[in-house]
PDB file of C-alpha atoms in Angstrom:
ATOM      1  CA  MET A   1     120.504  85.286  80.704  1.00 54.00           C
ATOM      2  CA  THR A   2     122.283  87.539  83.118  1.00 82.00           C
ATOM      3  CA  ARG A   3     120.702  89.008  86.143  1.00 86.00           C
ATOM      4  CA  THR A   4     121.545  92.544  85.005  1.00 90.00           C
ATOM      5  CA  ARG A   5     119.855  92.016  81.662  1.00 93.00           C
ATOM      6  CA  THR A   6     116.759  90.637  83.399  1.00 94.00           C
ATOM      7  CA  TRP A   7     116.603  93.556  85.778  1.00 94.00           C
ATOM      8  CA  LEU A   8     117.095  96.128  83.004  1.00 96.00           C
ATOM      9  CA  PHE A   9     114.374  94.458  80.965  1.00 97.00           C
ATOM     10  CA  SER A  10     112.090  94.514  83.969  1.00 97.00           C
ATOM     11  CA  LEU A  11     112.898  98.176  84.552  1.00 98.00           C
ATOM     12  CA  GLY A  12     111.846  98.916  80.990  1.00 98.00           C
ATOM     13  CA  CYS A  13     108.621  96.987  81.392  1.00 98.00           C
ATOM     14  CA  GLY A  14     107.821  98.833  84.601  1.00 98.00           C
ATOM     15  CA  THR A  15     108.390 102.182  82.929  1.00 98.00           C
ATOM     16  CA  LEU A  16     106.101 101.229  80.049  1.00 98.00           C
ATOM     17  CA  PHE A  17     103.488  99.990  82.486  1.00 98.00           C
ATOM     18  CA  GLY A  18     103.697 103.206  84.473  1.00 98.00           C
ATOM     19  CA  ALA A  19     103.388 105.274  81.315  1.00 98.00           C
ATOM     20  CA  GLY A  20     100.256 103.321  80.474  1.00 98.00           C
ATOM     21  CA  LEU A  21      98.837 103.982  83.918  1.00 98.00           C
ATOM     22  CA  VAL A  22      99.472 107.721  83.549  1.00 97.00           C
ATOM     23  CA  LEU A  23      98.064 107.935  80.022  1.00 97.00           C
ATOM     24  CA  SER A  24      94.976 105.959  80.976  1.00 97.00           C
ATOM     25  CA  GLY A  25      94.074 108.239  83.865  1.00 95.00           C
ATOM     26  CA  MET A  26      94.425 105.562  86.521  1.00 96.00           C
ATOM     27  CA  THR A  27      96.855 107.773  88.423  1.00 97.00           C
ATOM     28  CA  GLN A  28      94.113 110.326  89.044  1.00 96.00           C
ATOM     29  CA  PRO A  29      92.045 109.221  92.037  1.00 96.00           C
ATOM     30  CA  ALA A  30      89.250 111.620  91.076  1.00 94.00           C
ATOM     31  CA  LYS A  31      88.908 109.850  87.745  1.00 95.00           C
ATOM     32  CA  VAL A  32      88.934 106.405  89.344  1.00 96.00           C
ATOM     33  CA  ILE A  33      86.294 107.442  91.835  1.00 95.00           C
ATOM     34  CA  GLY A  34      84.387 109.085  88.998  1.00 94.00           C
ATOM     35  CA  PHE A  35      84.185 105.616  87.455  1.00 96.00           C
ATOM     36  CA  LEU A  36      83.362 103.703  90.640  1.00 96.00           C
ATOM     37  CA  ASN A  37      80.917 106.208  92.131  1.00 95.00           C
ATOM     38  CA  VAL A  38      77.812 105.359  90.127  1.00 94.00           C
ATOM     39  CA  LEU A  39      75.670 108.039  91.770  1.00 94.00           C
ATOM     40  CA  GLY A  40      78.109 110.834  91.052  1.00 87.00           C
ATOM     41  CA  ASP A  41      79.092 112.479  87.780  1.00 89.00           C
ATOM     42  CA  TRP A  42      79.710 109.064  86.194  1.00 93.00           C
ATOM     43  CA  ASP A  43      82.760 108.766  83.956  1.00 94.00           C
ATOM     44  CA  PRO A  44      82.989 105.360  82.233  1.00 95.00           C
ATOM     45  CA  SER A  45      86.449 106.074  80.764  1.00 95.00           C
ATOM     46  CA  LEU A  46      88.306 103.578  82.937  1.00 94.00           C
ATOM     47  CA  MET A  47      86.295 100.690  81.558  1.00 94.00           C
ATOM     48  CA  PHE A  48      88.251 101.226  78.363  1.00 97.00           C
ATOM     49  CA  VAL A  49      91.540 100.826  80.209  1.00 97.00           C
ATOM     50  CA  MET A  50      90.850  97.232  81.086  1.00 96.00           C
ATOM     51  CA  LEU A  51      89.375  96.544  77.666  1.00 97.00           C
ATOM     52  CA  GLY A  52      92.447  97.975  75.936  1.00 97.00           C
ATOM     53  CA  ALA A  53      94.805  96.083  78.195  1.00 98.00           C
ATOM     54  CA  ILE A  54      93.073  92.737  77.799  1.00 98.00           C
ATOM     55  CA  ALA A  55      92.722  93.185  74.027  1.00 97.00           C
ATOM     56  CA  VAL A  56      96.512  93.408  73.780  1.00 97.00           C
ATOM     57  CA  HIS A  57      97.540  91.043  76.550  1.00 97.00           C
ATOM     58  CA  ALA A  58      95.253  88.149  75.642  1.00 97.00           C
ATOM     59  CA  LEU A  59      97.296  87.777  72.448  1.00 96.00           C
ATOM     60  CA  ALA A  60     100.432  87.126  74.474  1.00 96.00           C
ATOM     61  CA  TYR A  61      98.830  84.174  76.212  1.00 94.00           C
ATOM     62  CA  ARG A  62      98.182  82.607  72.824  1.00 94.00           C
ATOM     63  CA  LEU A  63     101.895  82.725  72.127  1.00 93.00           C
ATOM     64  CA  VAL A  64     102.901  81.030  75.381  1.00 91.00           C
ATOM     65  CA  PRO A  65     102.092  77.445  74.334  1.00 89.00           C
ATOM     66  CA  ARG A  66     104.234  77.930  71.227  1.00 90.00           C
ATOM     67  CA  ALA A  67     107.219  79.316  73.102  1.00 88.00           C
ATOM     68  CA  LYS A  68     109.560  76.736  74.625  1.00 89.00           C
ATOM     69  CA  ARG A  69     110.658  79.172  77.291  1.00 92.00           C
ATOM     70  CA  PRO A  70     110.604  82.909  77.996  1.00 93.00           C
ATOM     71  CA  LEU A  71     113.281  85.069  76.387  1.00 92.00           C
ATOM     72  CA  LEU A  72     115.172  85.836  79.548  1.00 92.00           C
ATOM     73  CA  ALA A  73     114.101  83.125  81.970  1.00 90.00           C
ATOM     74  CA  ASP A  74     114.220  79.353  82.219  1.00 90.00           C
ATOM     75  CA  THR A  75     110.542  78.630  82.675  1.00 91.00           C
ATOM     76  CA  PHE A  76     107.135  80.196  82.693  1.00 93.00           C
ATOM     77  CA  ALA A  77     105.751  80.789  86.191  1.00 93.00           C
ATOM     78  CA  ILE A  78     102.102  81.403  85.489  1.00 93.00           C
ATOM     79  CA  PRO A  79      99.658  80.868  88.355  1.00 91.00           C
ATOM     80  CA  SER A  80      97.706  77.717  87.735  1.00 89.00           C
ATOM     81  CA  ARG A  81      95.288  77.479  90.631  1.00 90.00           C
ATOM     82  CA  ARG A  82      91.700  77.152  89.551  1.00 90.00           C
ATOM     83  CA  ASP A  83      89.958  76.666  92.882  1.00 92.00           C
ATOM     84  CA  ILE A  84      87.893  79.486  94.312  1.00 94.00           C
ATOM     85  CA  ASP A  85      88.167  79.859  98.057  1.00 93.00           C
ATOM     86  CA  LEU A  86      86.926  82.247 100.700  1.00 95.00           C
ATOM     87  CA  LYS A  87      90.368  83.837 101.026  1.00 94.00           C
ATOM     88  CA  LEU A  88      90.230  84.938  97.397  1.00 96.00           C
ATOM     89  CA  ILE A  89      86.738  86.389  97.667  1.00 97.00           C
ATOM     90  CA  VAL A  90      87.269  88.140 100.983  1.00 97.00           C
ATOM     91  CA  GLY A  91      90.621  89.466  99.807  1.00 97.00           C
ATOM     92  CA  ALA A  92      89.126  90.863  96.615  1.00 98.00           C
ATOM     93  CA  LEU A  93      86.228  92.449  98.520  1.00 98.00           C
ATOM     94  CA  LEU A  94      88.618  94.125 100.965  1.00 98.00           C
ATOM     95  CA  PHE A  95      90.820  95.355  98.140  1.00 98.00           C
ATOM     96  CA  GLY A  96      87.813  96.754  96.279  1.00 98.00           C
ATOM     97  CA  ALA A  97      86.604  98.523  99.408  1.00 98.00           C
ATOM     98  CA  GLY A  98      89.964 100.235  99.833  1.00 98.00           C
ATOM     99  CA  TRP A  99      90.200 101.063  96.135  1.00 98.00           C
ATOM    100  CA  GLY A 100      86.787 102.704  96.076  1.00 97.00           C
ATOM    101  CA  LEU A 101      87.561 104.699  99.195  1.00 97.00           C
ATOM    102  CA  ALA A 102      90.791 106.359  98.080  1.00 96.00           C
ATOM    103  CA  GLY A 103      90.757 105.761  94.341  1.00 96.00           C
ATOM    104  CA  TYR A 104      94.230 104.211  94.451  1.00 97.00           C
ATOM    105  CA  CYS A 105      95.249 100.674  93.638  1.00 96.00           C
ATOM    106  CA  PRO A 106      98.855  99.485  94.018  1.00 97.00           C
ATOM    107  CA  GLY A 107     100.307 100.483  90.638  1.00 97.00           C
ATOM    108  CA  PRO A 108      99.019 104.053  90.439  1.00 97.00           C
ATOM    109  CA  ALA A 109      99.876 104.675  94.078  1.00 97.00           C
ATOM    110  CA  LEU A 110     103.504 103.758  93.447  1.00 97.00           C
ATOM    111  CA  VAL A 111     103.659 105.925  90.321  1.00 97.00           C
ATOM    112  CA  ALA A 112     102.157 108.822  92.269  1.00 97.00           C
ATOM    113  CA  LEU A 113     104.922 108.628  94.892  1.00 97.00           C
ATOM    114  CA  ASP A 114     106.902 110.917  92.623  1.00 96.00           C
ATOM    115  CA  THR A 115     104.638 113.771  93.660  1.00 96.00           C
ATOM    116  CA  TRP A 116     106.034 113.449  97.197  1.00 95.00           C
ATOM    117  CA  ARG A 117     102.524 114.254  98.401  1.00 95.00           C
ATOM    118  CA  PRO A 118     101.923 113.190 102.017  1.00 95.00           C
ATOM    119  CA  SER A 119      98.590 111.650 101.007  1.00 96.00           C
ATOM    120  CA  VAL A 120     100.332 109.243  98.629  1.00 97.00           C
ATOM    121  CA  ILE A 121     103.115 108.408 101.075  1.00 97.00           C
ATOM    122  CA  VAL A 122     100.561 107.702 103.799  1.00 97.00           C
ATOM    123  CA  PHE A 123      98.569 105.455 101.461  1.00 97.00           C
ATOM    124  CA  VAL A 124     101.628 103.515 100.280  1.00 97.00           C
ATOM    125  CA  LEU A 125     102.973 103.013 103.804  1.00 97.00           C
ATOM    126  CA  ALA A 126      99.571 101.759 104.915  1.00 98.00           C
ATOM    127  CA  MET A 127      99.443  99.486 101.873  1.00 97.00           C
ATOM    128  CA  LEU A 128     102.850  97.974 102.671  1.00 96.00           C
ATOM    129  CA  THR A 129     101.743  97.485 106.268  1.00 96.00           C
ATOM    130  CA  GLY A 130      98.605  95.710 105.113  1.00 97.00           C
ATOM    131  CA  THR A 131     100.614  93.469 102.798  1.00 96.00           C
ATOM    132  CA  LEU A 132     103.099  92.544 105.513  1.00 94.00           C
ATOM    133  CA  LEU A 133     100.293  91.933 108.001  1.00 95.00           C
ATOM    134  CA  ALA A 134      98.514  89.613 105.602  1.00 95.00           C
ATOM    135  CA  GLY A 135     101.775  87.776 105.050  1.00 92.00           C
ATOM    136  CA  ARG A 136     102.332  87.359 108.782  1.00 92.00           C
ATOM    137  CA  LEU A 137      98.756  86.154 109.241  1.00 91.00           C
ATOM    138  CA  GLU A 138      99.169  83.644 106.440  1.00 87.00           C
ATOM    139  CA  HIS A 139     102.433  82.413 107.923  1.00 88.00           C
ATOM    140  CA  TRP A 140     100.931  82.100 111.388  1.00 88.00           C
ATOM    141  CA  LEU A 141      97.832  80.265 110.153  1.00 84.00           C
ATOM    142  CA  HIS A 142      99.983  77.915 108.096  1.00 83.00           C
ATOM    143  CA  HIS A 143     102.126  76.965 111.072  1.00 86.00           C
ATOM    144  CA  ARG A 144      99.118  76.620 113.332  1.00 83.00           C
ATOM    145  CA  ASN A 145      97.592  74.174 110.831  1.00 79.00           C
ATOM    146  CA  ARG A 146     100.806  72.191 110.644  1.00 78.00           C
ATOM    147  CA  ARG A 147     101.011  71.854 114.411  1.00 76.00           C
ATOM    148  CA  ALA A 148      97.407  70.660 114.488  1.00 70.00           C
ATOM    149  CA  ALA A 149      98.100  67.990 111.849  1.00 63.00           C
ATOM    150  CA  PRO A 150     100.977  65.869 113.205  1.00 59.00           C
ATOM    151  CA  ALA A 151     100.291  63.223 110.530  1.00 56.00           C
ATOM    152  CA  SER A 152     102.795  64.896 108.224  1.00 49.00           C
ATOM    153  CA  THR A 153     105.870  62.692 107.962  1.00 48.00           C
ATOM    154  CA  ALA A 154     108.590  65.013 106.679  1.00 47.00           C
ATOM    155  CA  PRO A 155     109.071  68.350 108.475  1.00 49.00           C
ATOM    156  CA  HIS A 156     110.737  69.870 105.427  1.00 45.00           C
ATOM    157  CA  GLY A 157     109.016  67.817 102.775  1.00 42.00           C
ATOM    158  CA  PRO A 158     105.862  68.493 100.798  1.00 45.00           C
ATOM    159  CA  HIS A 159     102.953  69.984 102.692  1.00 41.00           C
ATOM    160  CA  PRO A 160     100.130  67.721 103.889  1.00 40.00           C
ATOM    161  CA  ILE A 161      97.419  67.500 101.285  1.00 42.00           C
ATOM    162  CA  PRO A 162      94.612  69.481 103.045  1.00 43.00           C
ATOM    163  CA  GLU A 163      96.947  72.458 103.368  1.00 37.00           C
ATOM    164  CA  ALA A 164      98.218  72.235  99.839  1.00 38.00           C
ATOM    165  CA  ALA A 165      94.699  72.757  98.590  1.00 40.00           C
ATOM    166  CA  ALA A 166      94.078  75.679 100.925  1.00 40.00           C
ATOM    167  CA  GLN A 167      97.377  77.524 100.795  1.00 41.00           C
ATOM    168  CA  PRO A 168      99.751  76.246  98.160  1.00 40.00           C
ATOM    169  CA  ARG A 169     103.263  77.485  98.736  1.00 41.00           C
ATOM    170  CA  ALA A 170     105.004  75.176  96.289  1.00 38.00           C
ATOM    171  CA  ALA A 171     107.974  76.563  94.390  1.00 39.00           C
ATOM    172  CA  GLY A 172     108.167  79.579  96.639  1.00 40.00           C
ATOM    173  CA  GLU A 173     105.501  82.202  96.298  1.00 39.00           C
ATOM    174  CA  ALA A 174     106.011  82.401  92.557  1.00 42.00           C
ATOM    175  CA  ASN A 175     102.961  80.452  91.549  1.00 40.00           C
ATOM    176  CA  GLY A 176     100.590  81.732  94.181  1.00 38.00           C
ATOM    177  CA  VAL A 177     101.355  85.419  94.487  1.00 38.00           C
ATOM    178  CA  ARG A 178     100.682  87.604  91.517  1.00 39.00           C
TER     179      ARG A 178
ATOM    180  CA  MET B   1      83.208 117.874  85.639  1.00 54.00           C
ATOM    181  CA  ASN B   2      84.606 114.487  84.718  1.00 70.00           C
ATOM    182  CA  PRO B   3      85.488 114.460  81.019  1.00 88.00           C
ATOM    183  CA  PHE B   4      84.941 111.242  79.114  1.00 92.00           C
ATOM    184  CA  THR B   5      88.327 110.199  77.714  1.00 94.00           C
ATOM    185  CA  PRO B   6      87.898 106.826  76.002  1.00 95.00           C
ATOM    186  CA  TRP B   7      90.838 107.138  73.597  1.00 96.00           C
ATOM    187  CA  SER B   8      93.551 107.935  76.101  1.00 96.00           C
ATOM    188  CA  ALA B   9      92.057 105.267  78.351  1.00 97.00           C
ATOM    189  CA  LEU B  10      92.238 102.711  75.531  1.00 97.00           C
ATOM    190  CA  ALA B  11      95.753 103.770  74.578  1.00 97.00           C
ATOM    191  CA  GLY B  12      96.920 103.675  78.192  1.00 97.00           C
ATOM    192  CA  GLY B  13      95.327 100.268  78.578  1.00 97.00           C
ATOM    193  CA  ALA B  14      97.097  99.043  75.452  1.00 98.00           C
ATOM    194  CA  LEU B  15     100.447 100.146  76.890  1.00 98.00           C
ATOM    195  CA  ILE B  16      99.671  98.317  80.106  1.00 98.00           C
ATOM    196  CA  GLY B  17      98.747  95.240  78.111  1.00 98.00           C
ATOM    197  CA  LEU B  18     101.925  95.516  76.072  1.00 98.00           C
ATOM    198  CA  SER B  19     104.063  95.791  79.177  1.00 98.00           C
ATOM    199  CA  ALA B  20     102.357  92.791  80.751  1.00 98.00           C
ATOM    200  CA  SER B  21     102.936  90.844  77.535  1.00 97.00           C
ATOM    201  CA  LEU B  22     106.633  91.670  77.601  1.00 97.00           C
ATOM    202  CA  VAL B  23     106.855  90.535  81.209  1.00 97.00           C
ATOM    203  CA  LEU B  24     105.091  87.306  80.294  1.00 97.00           C
ATOM    204  CA  LEU B  25     107.051  86.430  77.187  1.00 96.00           C
ATOM    205  CA  GLY B  26     110.332  87.922  78.370  1.00 96.00           C
ATOM    206  CA  LEU B  27     110.394  86.895  82.010  1.00 96.00           C
ATOM    207  CA  GLY B  28     107.703  84.240  82.102  1.00 95.00           C
ATOM    208  CA  ARG B  29     105.914  86.063  84.865  1.00 95.00           C
ATOM    209  CA  VAL B  30     102.589  87.669  85.578  1.00 95.00           C
ATOM    210  CA  ALA B  31     102.649  91.478  85.747  1.00 95.00           C
ATOM    211  CA  GLY B  32     100.520  91.953  88.819  1.00 95.00           C
ATOM    212  CA  VAL B  33     101.641  94.944  90.834  1.00 96.00           C
ATOM    213  CA  SER B  34     100.439  93.628  94.178  1.00 95.00           C
ATOM    214  CA  GLY B  35     102.476  90.474  93.566  1.00 93.00           C
ATOM    215  CA  MET B  36     105.454  92.632  92.659  1.00 93.00           C
ATOM    216  CA  VAL B  37     105.145  94.424  95.976  1.00 94.00           C
ATOM    217  CA  SER B  38     104.766  91.224  98.015  1.00 91.00           C
ATOM    218  CA  GLY B  39     107.605  89.550  96.165  1.00 90.00           C
ATOM    219  CA  ALA B  40     109.868  92.569  96.394  1.00 89.00           C
ATOM    220  CA  LEU B  41     109.635  92.320 100.182  1.00 84.00           C
ATOM    221  CA  GLN B  42     111.157  88.840 100.117  1.00 79.00           C
ATOM    222  CA  ARG B  43     114.789  88.166 100.882  1.00 78.00           C
ATOM    223  CA  GLN B  44     115.870  86.050  97.931  1.00 79.00           C
ATOM    224  CA  PRO B  45     117.438  88.223  95.203  1.00 79.00           C
ATOM    225  CA  ALA B  46     116.089  85.935  92.510  1.00 81.00           C
ATOM    226  CA  GLU B  47     112.558  86.679  93.611  1.00 84.00           C
ATOM    227  CA  ALA B  48     112.951  90.275  94.731  1.00 89.00           C
ATOM    228  CA  GLY B  49     115.362  91.623  92.118  1.00 91.00           C
ATOM    229  CA  TRP B  50     113.277  91.750  88.968  1.00 93.00           C
ATOM    230  CA  ARG B  51     110.260  92.913  90.961  1.00 95.00           C
ATOM    231  CA  LEU B  52     112.156  95.810  92.530  1.00 95.00           C
ATOM    232  CA  SER B  53     113.366  96.752  89.044  1.00 96.00           C
ATOM    233  CA  PHE B  54     109.803  96.766  87.755  1.00 97.00           C
ATOM    234  CA  ILE B  55     108.709  98.972  90.634  1.00 97.00           C
ATOM    235  CA  ALA B  56     111.675 101.267  89.912  1.00 97.00           C
ATOM    236  CA  GLY B  57     110.295 101.488  86.386  1.00 98.00           C
ATOM    237  CA  LEU B  58     106.928 102.594  87.743  1.00 98.00           C
ATOM    238  CA  LEU B  59     108.707 105.306  89.710  1.00 98.00           C
ATOM    239  CA  LEU B  60     110.591 106.376  86.583  1.00 98.00           C
ATOM    240  CA  ALA B  61     107.317 106.775  84.736  1.00 98.00           C
ATOM    241  CA  GLY B  62     106.013 108.843  87.616  1.00 97.00           C
ATOM    242  CA  ALA B  63     109.059 111.079  87.484  1.00 97.00           C
ATOM    243  CA  ALA B  64     108.520 111.630  83.768  1.00 97.00           C
ATOM    244  CA  ALA B  65     104.857 112.452  84.400  1.00 97.00           C
ATOM    245  CA  MET B  66     105.859 114.995  87.044  1.00 96.00           C
ATOM    246  CA  ALA B  67     108.202 116.654  84.570  1.00 96.00           C
ATOM    247  CA  LEU B  68     105.452 116.804  81.939  1.00 96.00           C
ATOM    248  CA  ASP B  69     102.485 117.861  84.060  1.00 95.00           C
ATOM    249  CA  PRO B  70     101.938 117.141  87.762  1.00 93.00           C
ATOM    250  CA  ALA B  71      98.175 117.165  87.206  1.00 93.00           C
ATOM    251  CA  LEU B  72      98.606 113.789  85.505  1.00 94.00           C
ATOM    252  CA  LEU B  73      99.178 112.389  88.997  1.00 95.00           C
ATOM    253  CA  GLY B  74      96.097 114.122  90.343  1.00 86.00           C
ATOM    254  CA  PRO B  75      95.580 114.742  94.044  1.00 91.00           C
ATOM    255  CA  SER B  76      93.465 112.744  96.446  1.00 91.00           C
ATOM    256  CA  ALA B  77      90.775 114.540  98.398  1.00 90.00           C
ATOM    257  CA  ARG B  78      90.686 111.985 101.179  1.00 94.00           C
ATOM    258  CA  SER B  79      91.748 112.621 104.762  1.00 94.00           C
ATOM    259  CA  TRP B  80      94.692 110.833 106.362  1.00 95.00           C
ATOM    260  CA  PRO B  81      92.556 108.394 108.379  1.00 96.00           C
ATOM    261  CA  GLU B  82      90.707 107.482 105.190  1.00 96.00           C
ATOM    262  CA  LEU B  83      93.977 107.031 103.320  1.00 97.00           C
ATOM    263  CA  VAL B  84      95.391 104.802 106.058  1.00 98.00           C
ATOM    264  CA  ALA B  85      92.235 102.705 106.112  1.00 98.00           C
ATOM    265  CA  ALA B  86      92.158 102.486 102.328  1.00 98.00           C
ATOM    266  CA  GLY B  87      95.846 101.624 102.113  1.00 98.00           C
ATOM    267  CA  MET B  88      95.542  98.881 104.721  1.00 98.00           C
ATOM    268  CA  LEU B  89      92.515  97.433 102.939  1.00 98.00           C
ATOM    269  CA  VAL B  90      94.329  97.474  99.601  1.00 98.00           C
ATOM    270  CA  GLY B  91      97.491  95.926 101.045  1.00 97.00           C
ATOM    271  CA  LEU B  92      95.669  93.270 103.030  1.00 97.00           C
ATOM    272  CA  GLY B  93      93.112  92.513 100.354  1.00 97.00           C
ATOM    273  CA  THR B  94      95.552  92.213  97.446  1.00 97.00           C
ATOM    274  CA  ARG B  95      97.800  89.900  99.428  1.00 96.00           C
ATOM    275  CA  MET B  96      94.897  87.734 100.604  1.00 95.00           C
ATOM    276  CA  GLY B  97      93.315  87.698  97.179  1.00 95.00           C
ATOM    277  CA  ASN B  98      96.616  87.174  95.379  1.00 94.00           C
ATOM    278  CA  GLY B  99      96.097  90.039  92.979  1.00 95.00           C
ATOM    279  CA  CYS B 100      94.795  93.470  92.087  1.00 96.00           C
ATOM    280  CA  THR B 101      93.481  95.281  89.000  1.00 96.00           C
ATOM    281  CA  SER B 102      96.578  94.350  86.994  1.00 95.00           C
ATOM    282  CA  GLY B 103      97.122  90.854  88.337  1.00 95.00           C
ATOM    283  CA  HIS B 104      93.541  89.670  88.193  1.00 96.00           C
ATOM    284  CA  GLY B 105      91.923  92.290  85.994  1.00 96.00           C
ATOM    285  CA  VAL B 106      94.440  92.373  83.171  1.00 96.00           C
ATOM    286  CA  CYS B 107      96.570  89.235  83.411  1.00 96.00           C
ATOM    287  CA  GLY B 108      94.059  86.858  84.948  1.00 96.00           C
ATOM    288  CA  LEU B 109      91.170  87.766  82.685  1.00 96.00           C
ATOM    289  CA  SER B 110      93.451  87.657  79.627  1.00 96.00           C
ATOM    290  CA  ARG B 111      94.089  83.974  80.235  1.00 95.00           C
ATOM    291  CA  GLY B 112      90.526  83.233  81.333  1.00 94.00           C
ATOM    292  CA  SER B 113      91.376  82.346  84.897  1.00 95.00           C
ATOM    293  CA  PRO B 114      88.194  81.489  86.830  1.00 95.00           C
ATOM    294  CA  ARG B 115      89.804  82.756  90.041  1.00 96.00           C
ATOM    295  CA  SER B 116      90.401  86.100  88.397  1.00 97.00           C
ATOM    296  CA  VAL B 117      86.861  86.342  87.082  1.00 97.00           C
ATOM    297  CA  VAL B 118      85.557  85.878  90.609  1.00 97.00           C
ATOM    298  CA  ALA B 119      88.130  88.297  92.011  1.00 97.00           C
ATOM    299  CA  VAL B 120      87.315  90.986  89.450  1.00 97.00           C
ATOM    300  CA  VAL B 121      83.566  90.709  90.087  1.00 98.00           C
ATOM    301  CA  ALA B 122      84.261  90.935  93.811  1.00 98.00           C
ATOM    302  CA  PHE B 123      86.609  93.914  93.767  1.00 98.00           C
ATOM    303  CA  MET B 124      84.585  95.808  91.189  1.00 98.00           C
ATOM    304  CA  SER B 125      81.410  95.361  93.237  1.00 98.00           C
ATOM    305  CA  ALA B 126      83.143  96.339  96.437  1.00 98.00           C
ATOM    306  CA  GLY B 127      84.807  99.284  94.699  1.00 98.00           C
ATOM    307  CA  VAL B 128      81.516 100.582  93.356  1.00 97.00           C
ATOM    308  CA  ILE B 129      79.783 100.215  96.722  1.00 98.00           C
ATOM    309  CA  SER B 130      82.699 101.783  98.570  1.00 97.00           C
ATOM    310  CA  ALA B 131      83.070 104.744  96.204  1.00 96.00           C
ATOM    311  CA  THR B 132      79.341 105.360  95.909  1.00 96.00           C
ATOM    312  CA  LEU B 133      78.812 105.201  99.679  1.00 96.00           C
ATOM    313  CA  THR B 134      81.778 107.480 100.280  1.00 95.00           C
ATOM    314  CA  GLY B 135      80.461 109.848  97.633  1.00 92.00           C
ATOM    315  CA  VAL B 136      77.080 109.984  99.323  1.00 93.00           C
ATOM    316  CA  LEU B 137      78.545 110.456 102.795  1.00 92.00           C
ATOM    317  CA  ARG B 138      81.483 112.714 101.990  1.00 86.00           C
ATOM    318  CA  GLY B 139      80.686 114.283  98.651  1.00 69.00           C
ATOM    319  CA  ALA B 140      82.486 113.620  95.384  1.00 57.00           C
ATOM    320  CA  PRO B 141      86.242 114.493  95.361  1.00 54.00           C
TER     321      PRO B 141
END
């Protein structure tokens, strides 16, 4: 597995994904809002996007246990957390609020950058700012918790148990961040 | 005004699902765009590289769409303050919630993740309330 091959493969996947977003109508904010605005001229089309995607993708997860390793990587890095915390719920609510307001979620917004429209650029810049801010906040909270819990023995070792349950950062962000 | 397009929606969804499956079985990763964005901002090439490539792929698809018909990437009727607020909410929320419509909605639900079920219910509810309220206050786009 070479890095170039991995990146080219990923490029291909991204292009396919983007094509799917365009074909499905997700890159048209009016259509997204038409689906989410239940008092307007309701258009249920986008429900079929998720149905179509899950119908195909669920099959892939059945193949994972049978595969020893991915084609181009050493291991599978599938998020395994099962706990439901306030951070998840609040985060999802905030995301939904933003999505319903502009009709853009991350993927379609990036695809739409090719229009060079100021509205898209403004949205994407704001989105990146929000992401970075959340990251900083997470980082700050994490270090504040560590300072408040001097019982931890190794400064660079595993995190103290209460934190690991709240904000797991094991193996980099790979397992936590989707 | 809003045509019902179930077949192109299904087909588009299938392509998304196929792409996510390739990412899973080829790279062993979850194809969640918000995670791609967060990860792409990191400094380690091992983490950022493949994610930046994926995002480049999204941009390629957008370029192709522009060449075919710019209306495919339809305009937004929202004002700049609304777009900034929406963008911040999406960026903050997806990072806090560890996922978006692709990460939780497609990938998470496909593997039956309880976290994703909760996340999807939450962002769908919030999305409906947000869009409906905005529609009432501002008029449909």
